[in-house]
Short mmCIF file of N, CA, C and O in Angstrom, two decimals:
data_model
loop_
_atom_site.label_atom_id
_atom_site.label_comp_id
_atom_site.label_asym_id
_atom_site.label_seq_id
_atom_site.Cartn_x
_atom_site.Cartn_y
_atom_site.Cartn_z
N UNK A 252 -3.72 24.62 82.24
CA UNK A 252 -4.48 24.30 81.05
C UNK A 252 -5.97 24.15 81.34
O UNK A 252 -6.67 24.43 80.37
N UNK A 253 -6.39 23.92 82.04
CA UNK A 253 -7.94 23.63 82.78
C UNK A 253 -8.30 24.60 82.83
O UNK A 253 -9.52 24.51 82.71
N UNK A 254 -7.98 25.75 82.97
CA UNK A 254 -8.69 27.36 82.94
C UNK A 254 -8.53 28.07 81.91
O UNK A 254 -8.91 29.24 81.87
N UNK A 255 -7.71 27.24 80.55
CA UNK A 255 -7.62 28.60 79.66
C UNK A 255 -8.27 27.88 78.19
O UNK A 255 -8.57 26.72 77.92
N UNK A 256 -8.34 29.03 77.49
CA UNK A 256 -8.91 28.41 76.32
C UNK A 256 -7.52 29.52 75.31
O UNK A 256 -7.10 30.67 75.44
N UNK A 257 -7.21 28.36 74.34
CA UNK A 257 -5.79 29.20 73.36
C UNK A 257 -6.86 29.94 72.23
O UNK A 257 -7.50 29.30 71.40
N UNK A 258 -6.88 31.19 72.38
CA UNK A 258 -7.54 32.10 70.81
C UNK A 258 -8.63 32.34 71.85
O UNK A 258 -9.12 31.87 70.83
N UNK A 259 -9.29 32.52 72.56
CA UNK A 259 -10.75 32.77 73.05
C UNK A 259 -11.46 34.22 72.73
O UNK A 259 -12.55 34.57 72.27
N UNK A 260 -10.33 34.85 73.19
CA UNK A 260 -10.90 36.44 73.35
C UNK A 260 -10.55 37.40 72.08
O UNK A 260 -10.82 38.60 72.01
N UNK A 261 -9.56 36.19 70.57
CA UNK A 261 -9.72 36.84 69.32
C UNK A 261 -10.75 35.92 68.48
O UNK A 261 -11.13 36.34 67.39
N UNK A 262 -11.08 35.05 68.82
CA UNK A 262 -12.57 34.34 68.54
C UNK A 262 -13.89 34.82 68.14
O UNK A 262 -14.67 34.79 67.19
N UNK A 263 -13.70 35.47 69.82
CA UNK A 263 -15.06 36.17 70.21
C UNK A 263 -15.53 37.03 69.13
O UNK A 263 -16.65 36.81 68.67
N UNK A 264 -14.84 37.92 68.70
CA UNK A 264 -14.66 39.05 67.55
C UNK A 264 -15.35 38.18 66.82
O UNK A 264 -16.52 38.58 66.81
N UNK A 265 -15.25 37.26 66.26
CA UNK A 265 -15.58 36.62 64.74
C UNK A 265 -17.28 36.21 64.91
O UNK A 265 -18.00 35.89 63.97
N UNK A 266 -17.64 36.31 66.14
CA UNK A 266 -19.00 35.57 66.56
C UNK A 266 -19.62 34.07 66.51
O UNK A 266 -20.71 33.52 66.67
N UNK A 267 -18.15 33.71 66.15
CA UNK A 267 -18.49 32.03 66.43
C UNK A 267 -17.20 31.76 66.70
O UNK A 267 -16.13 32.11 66.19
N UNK A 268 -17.69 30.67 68.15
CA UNK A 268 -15.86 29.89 68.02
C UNK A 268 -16.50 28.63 67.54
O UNK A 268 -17.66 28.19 67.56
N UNK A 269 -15.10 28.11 67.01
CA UNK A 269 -14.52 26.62 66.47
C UNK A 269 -14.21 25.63 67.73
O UNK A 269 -13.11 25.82 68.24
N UNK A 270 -14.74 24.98 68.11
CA UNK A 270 -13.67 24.37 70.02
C UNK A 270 -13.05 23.11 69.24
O UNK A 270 -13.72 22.22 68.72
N UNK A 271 -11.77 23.21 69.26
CA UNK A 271 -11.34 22.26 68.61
C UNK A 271 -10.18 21.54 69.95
O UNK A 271 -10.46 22.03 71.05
N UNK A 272 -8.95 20.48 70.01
CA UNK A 272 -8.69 19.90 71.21
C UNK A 272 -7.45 20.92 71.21
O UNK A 272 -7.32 21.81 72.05
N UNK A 273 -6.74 20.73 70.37
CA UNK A 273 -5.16 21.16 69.60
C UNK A 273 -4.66 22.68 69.33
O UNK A 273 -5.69 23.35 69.24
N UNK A 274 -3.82 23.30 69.21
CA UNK A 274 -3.55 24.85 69.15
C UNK A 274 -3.24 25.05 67.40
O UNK A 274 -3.19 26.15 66.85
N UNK A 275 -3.00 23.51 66.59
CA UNK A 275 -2.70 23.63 65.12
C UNK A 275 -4.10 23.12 64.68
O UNK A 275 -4.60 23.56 63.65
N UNK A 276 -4.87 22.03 65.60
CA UNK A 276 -6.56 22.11 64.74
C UNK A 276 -7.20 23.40 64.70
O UNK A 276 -7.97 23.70 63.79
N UNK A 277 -6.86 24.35 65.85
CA UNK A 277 -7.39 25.56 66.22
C UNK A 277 -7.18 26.53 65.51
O UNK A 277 -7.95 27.49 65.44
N UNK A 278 -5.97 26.40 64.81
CA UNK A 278 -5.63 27.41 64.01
C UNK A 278 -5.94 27.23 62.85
O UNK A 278 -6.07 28.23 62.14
N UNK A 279 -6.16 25.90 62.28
CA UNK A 279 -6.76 25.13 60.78
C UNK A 279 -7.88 25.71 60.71
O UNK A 279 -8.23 26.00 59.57
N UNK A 280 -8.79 26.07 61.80
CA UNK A 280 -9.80 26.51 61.63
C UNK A 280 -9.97 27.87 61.45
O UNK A 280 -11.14 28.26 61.46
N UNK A 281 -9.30 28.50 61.33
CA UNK A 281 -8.73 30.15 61.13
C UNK A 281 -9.09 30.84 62.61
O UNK A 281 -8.87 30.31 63.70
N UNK A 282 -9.77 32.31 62.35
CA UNK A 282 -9.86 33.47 63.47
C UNK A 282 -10.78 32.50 64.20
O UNK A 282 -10.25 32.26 65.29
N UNK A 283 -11.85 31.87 64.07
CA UNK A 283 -12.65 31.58 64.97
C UNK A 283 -12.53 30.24 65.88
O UNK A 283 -13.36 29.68 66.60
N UNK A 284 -10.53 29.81 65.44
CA UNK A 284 -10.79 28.12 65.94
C UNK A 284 -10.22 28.83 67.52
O UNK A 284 -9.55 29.85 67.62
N UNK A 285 -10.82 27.79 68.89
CA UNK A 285 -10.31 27.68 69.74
C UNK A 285 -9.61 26.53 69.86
O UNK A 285 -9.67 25.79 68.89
N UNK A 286 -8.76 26.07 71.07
CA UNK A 286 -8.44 25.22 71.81
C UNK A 286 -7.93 24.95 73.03
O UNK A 286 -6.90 25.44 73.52
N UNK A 287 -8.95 23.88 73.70
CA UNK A 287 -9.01 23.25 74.97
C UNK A 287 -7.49 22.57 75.85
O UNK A 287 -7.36 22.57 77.07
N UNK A 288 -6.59 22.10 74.99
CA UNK A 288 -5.43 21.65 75.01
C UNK A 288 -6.04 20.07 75.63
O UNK A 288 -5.68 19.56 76.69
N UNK A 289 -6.95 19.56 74.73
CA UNK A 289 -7.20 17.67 75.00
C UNK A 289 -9.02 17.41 75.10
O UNK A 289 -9.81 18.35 75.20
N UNK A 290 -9.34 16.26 75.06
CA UNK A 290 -10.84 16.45 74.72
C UNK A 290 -11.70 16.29 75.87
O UNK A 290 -12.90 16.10 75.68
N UNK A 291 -11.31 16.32 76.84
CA UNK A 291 -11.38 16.76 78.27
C UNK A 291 -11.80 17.87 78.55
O UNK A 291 -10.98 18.68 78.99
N UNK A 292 -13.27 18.30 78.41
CA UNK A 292 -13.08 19.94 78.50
C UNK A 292 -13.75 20.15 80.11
O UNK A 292 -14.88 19.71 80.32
N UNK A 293 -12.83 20.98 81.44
CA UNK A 293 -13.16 20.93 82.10
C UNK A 293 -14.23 22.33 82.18
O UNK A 293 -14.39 23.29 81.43
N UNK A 294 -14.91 21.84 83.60
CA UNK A 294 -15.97 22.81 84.41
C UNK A 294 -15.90 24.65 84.19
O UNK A 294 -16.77 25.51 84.04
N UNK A 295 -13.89 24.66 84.30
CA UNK A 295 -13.93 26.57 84.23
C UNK A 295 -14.00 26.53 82.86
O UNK A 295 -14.86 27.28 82.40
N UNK A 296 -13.02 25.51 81.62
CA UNK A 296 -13.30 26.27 80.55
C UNK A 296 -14.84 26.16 79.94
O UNK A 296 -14.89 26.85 78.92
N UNK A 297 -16.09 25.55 80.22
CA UNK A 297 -17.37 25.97 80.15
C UNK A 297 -17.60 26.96 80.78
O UNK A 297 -18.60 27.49 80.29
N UNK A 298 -17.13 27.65 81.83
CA UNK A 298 -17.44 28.22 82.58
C UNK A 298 -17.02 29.86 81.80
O UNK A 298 -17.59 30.92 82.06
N UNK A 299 -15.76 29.66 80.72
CA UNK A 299 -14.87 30.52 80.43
C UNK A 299 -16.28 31.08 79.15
O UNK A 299 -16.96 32.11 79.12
N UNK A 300 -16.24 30.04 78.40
CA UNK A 300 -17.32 29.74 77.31
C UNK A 300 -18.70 30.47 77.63
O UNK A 300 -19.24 31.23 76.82
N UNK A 301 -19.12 30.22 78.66
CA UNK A 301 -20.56 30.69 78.82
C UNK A 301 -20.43 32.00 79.54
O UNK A 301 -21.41 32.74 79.54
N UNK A 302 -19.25 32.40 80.21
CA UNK A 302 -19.12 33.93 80.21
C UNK A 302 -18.93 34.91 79.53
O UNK A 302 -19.24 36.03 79.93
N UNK A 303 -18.20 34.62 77.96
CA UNK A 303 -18.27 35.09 76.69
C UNK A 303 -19.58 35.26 76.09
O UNK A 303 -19.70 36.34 75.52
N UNK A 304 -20.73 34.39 76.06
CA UNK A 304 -21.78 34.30 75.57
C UNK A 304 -22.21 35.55 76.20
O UNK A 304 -22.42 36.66 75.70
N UNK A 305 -22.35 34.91 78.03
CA UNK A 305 -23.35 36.39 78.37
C UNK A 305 -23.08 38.09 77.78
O UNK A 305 -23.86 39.03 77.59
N UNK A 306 -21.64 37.95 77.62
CA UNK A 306 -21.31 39.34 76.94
C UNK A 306 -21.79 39.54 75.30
O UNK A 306 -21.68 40.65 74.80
N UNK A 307 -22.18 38.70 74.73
CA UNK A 307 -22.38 39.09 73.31
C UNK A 307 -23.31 37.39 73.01
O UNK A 307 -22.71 36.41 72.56
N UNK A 308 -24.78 37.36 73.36
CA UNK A 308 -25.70 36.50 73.55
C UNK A 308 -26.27 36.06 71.78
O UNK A 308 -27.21 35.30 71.53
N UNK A 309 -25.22 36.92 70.54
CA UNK A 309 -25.45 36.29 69.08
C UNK A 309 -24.33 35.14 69.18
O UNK A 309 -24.63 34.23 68.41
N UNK A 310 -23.31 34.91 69.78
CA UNK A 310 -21.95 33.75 69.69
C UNK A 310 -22.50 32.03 69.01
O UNK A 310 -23.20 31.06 69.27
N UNK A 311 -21.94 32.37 68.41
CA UNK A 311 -22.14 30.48 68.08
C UNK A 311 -21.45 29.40 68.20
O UNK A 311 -20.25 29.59 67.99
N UNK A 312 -21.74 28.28 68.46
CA UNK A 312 -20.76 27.71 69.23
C UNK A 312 -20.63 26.64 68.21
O UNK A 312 -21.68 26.24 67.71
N UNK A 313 -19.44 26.05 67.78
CA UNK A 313 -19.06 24.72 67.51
C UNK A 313 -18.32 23.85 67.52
O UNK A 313 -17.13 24.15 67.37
N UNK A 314 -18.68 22.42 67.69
CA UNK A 314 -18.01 21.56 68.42
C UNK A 314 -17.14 20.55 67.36
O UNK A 314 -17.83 19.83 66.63
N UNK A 315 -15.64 20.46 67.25
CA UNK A 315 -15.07 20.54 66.61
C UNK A 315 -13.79 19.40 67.35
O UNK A 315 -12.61 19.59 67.05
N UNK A 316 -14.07 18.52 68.07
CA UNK A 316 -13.23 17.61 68.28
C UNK A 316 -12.81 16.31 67.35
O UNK A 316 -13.35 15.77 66.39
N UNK A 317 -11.67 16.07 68.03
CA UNK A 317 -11.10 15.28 66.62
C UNK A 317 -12.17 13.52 66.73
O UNK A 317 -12.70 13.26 67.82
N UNK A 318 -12.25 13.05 66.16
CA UNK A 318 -12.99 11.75 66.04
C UNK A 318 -13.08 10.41 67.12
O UNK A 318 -14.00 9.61 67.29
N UNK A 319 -12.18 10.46 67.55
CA UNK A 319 -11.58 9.58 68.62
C UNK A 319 -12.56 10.36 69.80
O UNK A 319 -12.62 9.67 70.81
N UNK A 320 -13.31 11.59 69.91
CA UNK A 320 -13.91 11.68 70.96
C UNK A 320 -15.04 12.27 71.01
O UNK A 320 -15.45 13.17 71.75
N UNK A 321 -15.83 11.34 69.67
CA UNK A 321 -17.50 11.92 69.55
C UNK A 321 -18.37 11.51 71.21
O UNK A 321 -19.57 11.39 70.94
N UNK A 322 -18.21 11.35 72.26
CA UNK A 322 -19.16 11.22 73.52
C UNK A 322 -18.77 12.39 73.89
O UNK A 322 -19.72 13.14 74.13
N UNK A 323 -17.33 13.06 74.07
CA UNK A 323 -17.08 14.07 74.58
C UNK A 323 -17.19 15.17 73.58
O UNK A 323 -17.02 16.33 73.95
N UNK A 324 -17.41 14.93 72.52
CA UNK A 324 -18.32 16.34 71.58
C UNK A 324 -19.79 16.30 72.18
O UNK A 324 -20.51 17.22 72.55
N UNK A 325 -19.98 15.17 72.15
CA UNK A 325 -22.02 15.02 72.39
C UNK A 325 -21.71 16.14 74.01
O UNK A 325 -22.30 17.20 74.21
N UNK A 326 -21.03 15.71 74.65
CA UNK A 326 -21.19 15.78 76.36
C UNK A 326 -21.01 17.18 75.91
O UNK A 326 -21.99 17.91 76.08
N UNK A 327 -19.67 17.82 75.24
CA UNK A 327 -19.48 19.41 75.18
C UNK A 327 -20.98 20.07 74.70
O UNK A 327 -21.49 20.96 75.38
N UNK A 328 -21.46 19.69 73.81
CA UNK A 328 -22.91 20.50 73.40
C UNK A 328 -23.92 20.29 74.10
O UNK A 328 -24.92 21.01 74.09
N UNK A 329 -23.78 19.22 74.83
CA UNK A 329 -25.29 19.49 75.81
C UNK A 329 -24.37 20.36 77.23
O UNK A 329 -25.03 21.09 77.97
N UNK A 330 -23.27 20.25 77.41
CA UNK A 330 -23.21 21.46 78.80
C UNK A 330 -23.47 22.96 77.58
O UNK A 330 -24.30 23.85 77.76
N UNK A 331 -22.75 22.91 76.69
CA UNK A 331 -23.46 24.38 76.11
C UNK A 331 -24.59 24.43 75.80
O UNK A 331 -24.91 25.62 75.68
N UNK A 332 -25.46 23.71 75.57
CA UNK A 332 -26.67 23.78 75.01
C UNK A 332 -27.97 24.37 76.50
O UNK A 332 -29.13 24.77 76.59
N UNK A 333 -26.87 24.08 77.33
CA UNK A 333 -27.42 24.66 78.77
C UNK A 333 -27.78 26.27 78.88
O UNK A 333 -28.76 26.82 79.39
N UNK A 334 -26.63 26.79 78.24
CA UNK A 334 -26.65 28.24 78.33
C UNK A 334 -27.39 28.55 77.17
O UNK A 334 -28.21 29.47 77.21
N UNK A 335 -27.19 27.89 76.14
CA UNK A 335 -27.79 28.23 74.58
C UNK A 335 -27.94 27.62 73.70
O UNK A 335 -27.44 26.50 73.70
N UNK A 336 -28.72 28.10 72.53
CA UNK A 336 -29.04 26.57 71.44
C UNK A 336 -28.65 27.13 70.34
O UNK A 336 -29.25 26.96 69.27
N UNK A 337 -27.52 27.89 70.49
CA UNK A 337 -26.27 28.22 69.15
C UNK A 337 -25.25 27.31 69.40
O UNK A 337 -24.15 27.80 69.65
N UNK A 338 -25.38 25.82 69.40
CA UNK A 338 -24.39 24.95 69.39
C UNK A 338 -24.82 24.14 68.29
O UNK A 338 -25.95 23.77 68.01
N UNK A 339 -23.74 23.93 67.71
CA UNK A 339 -23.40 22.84 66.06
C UNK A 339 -22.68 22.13 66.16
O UNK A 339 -21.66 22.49 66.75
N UNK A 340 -22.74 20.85 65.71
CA UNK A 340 -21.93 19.78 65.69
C UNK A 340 -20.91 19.61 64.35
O UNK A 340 -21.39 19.33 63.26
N UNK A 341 -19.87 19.76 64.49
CA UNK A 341 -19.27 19.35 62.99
C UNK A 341 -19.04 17.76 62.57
O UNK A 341 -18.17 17.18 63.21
N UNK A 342 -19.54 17.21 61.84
CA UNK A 342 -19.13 15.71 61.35
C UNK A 342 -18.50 15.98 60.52
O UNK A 342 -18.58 16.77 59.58
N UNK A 343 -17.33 14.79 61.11
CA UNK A 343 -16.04 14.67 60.47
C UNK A 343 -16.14 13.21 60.05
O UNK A 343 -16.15 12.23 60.80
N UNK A 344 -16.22 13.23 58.65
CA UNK A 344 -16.43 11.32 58.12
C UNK A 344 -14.93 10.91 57.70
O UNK A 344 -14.61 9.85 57.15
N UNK A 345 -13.94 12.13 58.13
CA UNK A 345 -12.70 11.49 57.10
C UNK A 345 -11.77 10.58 59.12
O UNK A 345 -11.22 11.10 60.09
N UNK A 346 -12.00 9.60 58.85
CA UNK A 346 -11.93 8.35 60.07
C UNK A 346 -9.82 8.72 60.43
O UNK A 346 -9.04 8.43 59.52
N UNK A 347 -9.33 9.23 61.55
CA UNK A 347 -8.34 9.65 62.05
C UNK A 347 -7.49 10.78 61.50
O UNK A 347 -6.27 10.85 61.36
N UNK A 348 -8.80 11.95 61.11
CA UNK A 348 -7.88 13.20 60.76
C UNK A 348 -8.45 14.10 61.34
O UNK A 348 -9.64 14.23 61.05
N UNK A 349 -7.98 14.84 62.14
CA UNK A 349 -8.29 16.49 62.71
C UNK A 349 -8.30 17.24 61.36
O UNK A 349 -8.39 16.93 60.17
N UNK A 350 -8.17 18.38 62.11
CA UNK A 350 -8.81 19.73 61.33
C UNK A 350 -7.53 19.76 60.70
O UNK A 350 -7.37 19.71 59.48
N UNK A 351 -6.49 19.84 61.68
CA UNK A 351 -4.65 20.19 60.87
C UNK A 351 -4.89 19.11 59.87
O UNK A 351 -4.63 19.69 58.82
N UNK A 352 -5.22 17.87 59.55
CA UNK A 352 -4.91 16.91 58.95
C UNK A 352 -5.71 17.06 57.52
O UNK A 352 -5.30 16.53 56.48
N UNK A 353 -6.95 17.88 57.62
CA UNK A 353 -7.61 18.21 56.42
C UNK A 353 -7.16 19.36 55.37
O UNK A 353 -7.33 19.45 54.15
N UNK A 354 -6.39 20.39 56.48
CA UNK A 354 -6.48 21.19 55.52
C UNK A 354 -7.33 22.66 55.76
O UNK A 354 -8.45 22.39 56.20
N UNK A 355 -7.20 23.62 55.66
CA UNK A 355 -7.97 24.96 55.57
C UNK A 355 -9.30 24.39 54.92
O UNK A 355 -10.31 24.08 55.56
N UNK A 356 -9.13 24.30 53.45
CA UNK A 356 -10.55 24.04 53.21
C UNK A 356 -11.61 23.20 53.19
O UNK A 356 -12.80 23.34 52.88
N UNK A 357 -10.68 21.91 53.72
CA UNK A 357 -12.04 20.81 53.79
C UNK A 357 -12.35 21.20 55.17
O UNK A 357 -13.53 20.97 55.47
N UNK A 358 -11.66 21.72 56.07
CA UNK A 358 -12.26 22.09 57.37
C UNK A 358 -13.02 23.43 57.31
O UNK A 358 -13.89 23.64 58.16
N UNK A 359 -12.83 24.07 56.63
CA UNK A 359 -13.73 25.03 56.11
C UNK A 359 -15.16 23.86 55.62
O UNK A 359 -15.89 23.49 56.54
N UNK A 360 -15.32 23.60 54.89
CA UNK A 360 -16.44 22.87 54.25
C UNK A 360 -17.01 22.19 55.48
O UNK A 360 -18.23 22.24 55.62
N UNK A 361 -16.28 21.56 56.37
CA UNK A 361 -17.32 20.69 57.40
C UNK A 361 -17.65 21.08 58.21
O UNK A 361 -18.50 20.45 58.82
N UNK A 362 -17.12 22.52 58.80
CA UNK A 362 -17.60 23.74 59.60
C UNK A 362 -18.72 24.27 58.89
O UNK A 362 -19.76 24.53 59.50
N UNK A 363 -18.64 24.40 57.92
CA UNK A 363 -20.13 25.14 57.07
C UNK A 363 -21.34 23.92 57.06
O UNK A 363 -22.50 24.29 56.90
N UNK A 364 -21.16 23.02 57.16
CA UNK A 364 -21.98 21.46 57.03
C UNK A 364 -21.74 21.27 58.58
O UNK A 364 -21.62 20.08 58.85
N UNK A 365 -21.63 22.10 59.69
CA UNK A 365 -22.55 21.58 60.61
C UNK A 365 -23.54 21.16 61.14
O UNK A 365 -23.65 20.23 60.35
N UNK A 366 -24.42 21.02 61.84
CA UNK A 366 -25.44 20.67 62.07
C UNK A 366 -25.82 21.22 63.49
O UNK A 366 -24.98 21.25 64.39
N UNK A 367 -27.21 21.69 63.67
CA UNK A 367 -27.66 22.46 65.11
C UNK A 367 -27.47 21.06 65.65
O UNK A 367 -27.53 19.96 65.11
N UNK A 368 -27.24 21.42 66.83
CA UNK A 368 -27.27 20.49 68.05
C UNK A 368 -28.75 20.18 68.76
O UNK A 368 -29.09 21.14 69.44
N UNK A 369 -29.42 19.43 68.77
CA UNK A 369 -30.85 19.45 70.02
C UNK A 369 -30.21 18.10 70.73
O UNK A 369 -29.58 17.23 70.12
N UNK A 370 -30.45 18.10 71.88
CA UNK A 370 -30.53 16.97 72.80
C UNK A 370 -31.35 16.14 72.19
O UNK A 370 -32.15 16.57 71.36
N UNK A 371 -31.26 14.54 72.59
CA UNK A 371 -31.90 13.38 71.99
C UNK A 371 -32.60 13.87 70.48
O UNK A 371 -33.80 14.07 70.29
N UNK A 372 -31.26 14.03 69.24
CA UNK A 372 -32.01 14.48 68.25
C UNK A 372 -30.92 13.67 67.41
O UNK A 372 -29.95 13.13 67.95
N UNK A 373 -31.25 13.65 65.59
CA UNK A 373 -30.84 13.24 65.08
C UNK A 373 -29.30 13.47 64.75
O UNK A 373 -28.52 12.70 64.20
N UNK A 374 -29.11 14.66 65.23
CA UNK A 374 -27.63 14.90 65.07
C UNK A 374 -26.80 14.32 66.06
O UNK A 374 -25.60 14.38 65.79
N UNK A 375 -27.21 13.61 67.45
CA UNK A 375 -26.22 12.52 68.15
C UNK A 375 -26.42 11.88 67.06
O UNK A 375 -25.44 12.23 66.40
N UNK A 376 -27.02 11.17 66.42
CA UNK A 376 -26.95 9.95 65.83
C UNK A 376 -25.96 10.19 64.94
O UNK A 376 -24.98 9.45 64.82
N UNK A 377 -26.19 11.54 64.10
CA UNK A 377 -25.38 11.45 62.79
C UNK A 377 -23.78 11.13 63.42
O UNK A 377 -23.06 10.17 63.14
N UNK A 378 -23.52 12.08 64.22
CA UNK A 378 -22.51 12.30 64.88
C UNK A 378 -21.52 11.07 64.96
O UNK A 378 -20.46 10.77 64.42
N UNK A 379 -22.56 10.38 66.12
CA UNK A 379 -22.23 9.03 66.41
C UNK A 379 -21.84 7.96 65.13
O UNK A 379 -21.02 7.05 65.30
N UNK A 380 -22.42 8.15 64.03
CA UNK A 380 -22.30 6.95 63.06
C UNK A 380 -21.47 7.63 61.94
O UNK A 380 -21.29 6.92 60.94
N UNK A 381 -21.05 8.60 61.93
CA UNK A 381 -19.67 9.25 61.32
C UNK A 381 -18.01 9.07 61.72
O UNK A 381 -17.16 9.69 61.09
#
């Protein structure tokens, strides 16, 4: 599980992935959701992530973990934000529901209501107080 990402390489196609933890948040999120299998995202699967980019440098990235692990969303967008500054944060205000738990379209809606990512910027905060 540490080396793979579930959906990655039918993702790619769509030009944005979803990084969500789960293989049913991943799929809530339609063609473009991935998943990490836990909110733990190790060294290769960034590694998996930023080798996709170099092949197709329009990819957008968003960060899509379930609530219980906004430090390790913040931590996922600043290692991507390394390679690139097509990373978005999704806030999720509905307090112990993933993506499976919303639904196609409210997870649709809070994927579209992302927010760019900048280091020390207002979107940790939002993040954080959501």
């Amino acid at each position: 599980k540490r080396n793979t990402i579930f959906n990655l390489y039918e993702a790619v196609k769509t030009g944005s992935i979803i990084i969500s933890e789960g293989i049913f948040n991943a799929i809530t999120t339609g063609q473009s959701g991935v998943a990490t299998f836990g909110k733990q995202i190790t060294e290769d699967q960034v590694k998996l992530l930023e080798s996709e980019y170099e092949k197709n440098k329009l990819l957008k990235f968003y960060v899509f973990l379930d609530n219980d692990a906004k430090e390790q969303s913040l931590s996922l967008a600043s290692r991507l934000y390394e390679f690139t500054d097509s990373v978005y944060l999704v806030v999720n205000p509905y307090v112990g529901k993933d993506a499976n738990d919303l639904g196609f379209e409210k997870t649709r809606d809070l994927v579209n209501a992302a927010i760019k990512y900048e280091p020390n910027s207002i979107s940790e905060l939002l993040l954080l107080t959501n």
